[in-house]
Amino acid sequence: MSTGSEQEKAAGTTADTGFPETDRPGLSSQEVERLKAQGLVNVSQDQTSRSLGQIIRDNVFTLFNGIILTAMVVVLLTGQWKDAVFGLIIIINTGIGVATELKAKHTLDGLSILVASDYTVRRDGRNLTVPHDAIVKGDLLWIRSGDQVPADAQIIDTYGLELDESMLTGESRTVKHKPGDQVYSGSTAVSGMALAQVTAVGADSYAATLTAKAKVYKKVRSDLNEGINTILKVMTVVVIPLCLLLIFTQMRTVGGFQTALATGAWRQAVVSAVAGVVGMIPEGLVLLTSLNFALAAIRLARHQTLVQQMESVETLARVDALNLDKTGTITDGGIVYDDLHQLAEDIPAQQLRQALVDVCAEESPNATGRAILKGMDDLHPGRAVSRLPFSSARKWSAVADQSGRIWYFGAPEVLLASQAGRWPEVDKQVADLADRGYRVLMLAAPDGYPSTDQPDYFTCSPDLPGNLKPLALITCSEHIRDDAAETLAWFRQQGVRCRVISGDNPATVAAIASKVGLTGDQAPRAMDARQLPEDTASLAEVLEDVDVLGRVLPDQKKAIVQALHLKGHTVAMTGDGVNDSLALKEADLGIAMGNAAAATKAVAQLVLVDSRFSHLPDVVARGRQVMANMERVAGLFLVKTVYSALISLGVVLTGIPFPYLPRHITYIGALTIGTPAFFLALAHNTRRYRPGFLKRVVTFALPSGIATAFIVLAAAWSLPGLLGLNLARPGDLGRWRSVCAIVLFCMGVLVLTQVARPLRSWRGLLVLFFAAVGVIGALIPIVAQFFAISLPTGPALAATVAFALVGALLMVLAVLGYPACARYIRQVTHGR
């Protein structure tokens, strides 16, 4: 049962006084209840497109997990649990993936453009304060200065209402509304007041419509993950038939299926087959990629950059087209005083500057007044005899000084409204300054000096005199971020094409773009977005010759990203308003400022928490490190895939036991691939991104993998004859596998040496360290027993050293000869 306070809150409480008188009664209580029953209330039922169950399912039931889990279960069924330790990788990798996407889900579920607060509505002839979600369609809503409009509405009565709609349109200037105008949820009242009738609520409102489009979950494209998935798909095609053949071959080595089942030797045969399968799967590469992304995200977080999807760390390293929103990215939305342009020669410039300070020195100056006072902080306000403060309804202010002169300050078109055409040169200068991107204001005074017997002497009248004379033009501009020019210069040097896309006037945007050196020494090419073609292909052609776009609508921003994609560009988009959210979602990488709207931050992959544009080069550097280093270490893992597949094929064709156990490949992989790769992946690397990640990795892995497979198979085939081993005896089989595993370890060290180059640094020490750890580990009884490794002696040691040396020579020949062979094959192929 509801308490009295809960009932009062649901119904609304009487609002404070301070609202204009009106005879409009608004909705009745009965009408409100009926509308609530119909669901016409200002509540949106928002959900992301992926549930918790879907996230867990998509991360658990992957191709990689399926292969590794199946292999682990098979080994566990044999009772050889020591050979199943490779399965732990599933738990770690799945945990990282689920945790990351749950974070994304939490962010998207909290997506809301509107700030939840209380509002005043008129019902039953009274003003009531109600929560945001208690507003119904048809309510008469009071919109006051400082309020964020909670629902779409139509203005009924206005009292100088001005709205900041930049979060919706990108237009940085405020908009004055009149009765009959439509206002949209998400805009903010900056001055005045209005009574409006709610026309759309909840999911039907404009802000909610944008939010719904933006909230669809989108996975960031990753070259690394795509390359790894391609490897996994190819290996799946190879693994399944090869696994069946391996099982068949290994059963035959222990006497056939009947003997194997009768004696229990099938267990060893299955474990041997799994050794080949596990070796073919680059399981550590998947984990290392996830860890590397996560560590990069942590490092960026220390520099006030929030990574909301880990794969986005790599994306900016691939970006070649960066679309910048002006307000919030290049400028911070603030106003700065620029200059005073003297028009009247009969009044000293210093006197005009003093008059400007006096007229702006109100008790609570607006943003423009504060900017001028800050820009002229060398002057102190004089004593005002009379003052008329600035009003958004009038668009001007006035002050009377002790000499009796009244100074008027405001918009030129307002101050000279009654003198149209009288000051053509001034009108031309105003237009010229406005075209150059300045906000132009005017200081004026009545023509002629007043006499003391005039009735308005020392009095500022709310009515403008008809004989105002323009004395000076004052220019202000948006405050450009201190780091904008330097950051844009860095992107130009890196070959990234930057464009400014804004809802503001194209001339204004072009002027600011020129100030920050968007296109270097050349003037930026500007265009009004209303002239853009609607066809995406035509738009793509036009964009090649445009640097600045103004008057851009939200849907156009999205279309611009799509057009750039059509040209094959990797696109990043920055923004801070709701109007940017659709484009950020469409871009390969959406970047939101920390002071952005909640919706914009939630759909972006990166958030610059302190809104500093200069953090982007850090993100690029981190992305390049991830890409370059992961390409380096991916070769390590793919070499293992290549030699495991070839060794498995050799085993199938010759019918020998598999030359090493799963625990051998775990030991060797950890010391020559997995752990060293972790350190190499974190090394400093600023190499620019080059397309063709998978091709280069395969080019490295094939010769090394072929050489490794050949020497291991050669050892496996030759050792029984050379050393007089009978592989049917468990002792001889164990010694044979130990020698083959040691040869494989030596080849793994050689591959690591290639990847770690240059070796004249800590990288060389890294290779030596892990090579030494491998040898020392084999000398420790508990380690040697767990991993079934025994160091050879006598003839076996000599044979091991010989095969290792031959393998090293073969590795050098393969690496040096592969490029020539590849060129020859291409020539023959093209010749045909």
Tab-separated table of C-alpha atoms in Angstrom, residues 41 45 65 75 122 137 179 205 221 232 293 321 343 351 414 421 481 572 697 704 736 819:
chain	number	residue	atom	x	y	z
A	41	VAL	CA	3.638	8.869	-20.357
A	45	GLN	CA	11.580	1.167	-22.050
A	65	ASN	CA	36.496	-22.767	-27.431
A	75	VAL	CA	42.133	-36.174	-22.964
A	122	ARG	CA	-0.239	22.992	-15.370
A	137	LYS	CA	1.102	13.687	-23.715
A	179	PRO	CA	4.130	30.623	-30.272
A	205	SER	CA	10.120	11.834	-28.633
A	221	ARG	CA	35.936	-4.396	-36.568
A	232	LEU	CA	40.875	-20.721	-36.954
A	293	PHE	CA	43.819	-4.881	-25.821
A	321	ALA	CA	39.817	9.855	-42.435
A	343	LEU	CA	34.173	53.357	-36.528
A	351	GLN	CA	37.268	55.983	-24.388
A	414	VAL	CA	18.854	45.483	-33.662
A	421	GLY	CA	20.395	51.662	-45.250
A	481	ARG	CA	41.128	24.559	-27.626
A	572	ALA	CA	36.867	8.068	-37.094
A	697	VAL	CA	52.134	-13.217	-40.870
A	704	SER	CA	59.918	-21.363	-40.464
A	736	TRP	CA	62.339	-40.981	-28.428
A	819	PRO	CA	61.074	-14.901	-50.986
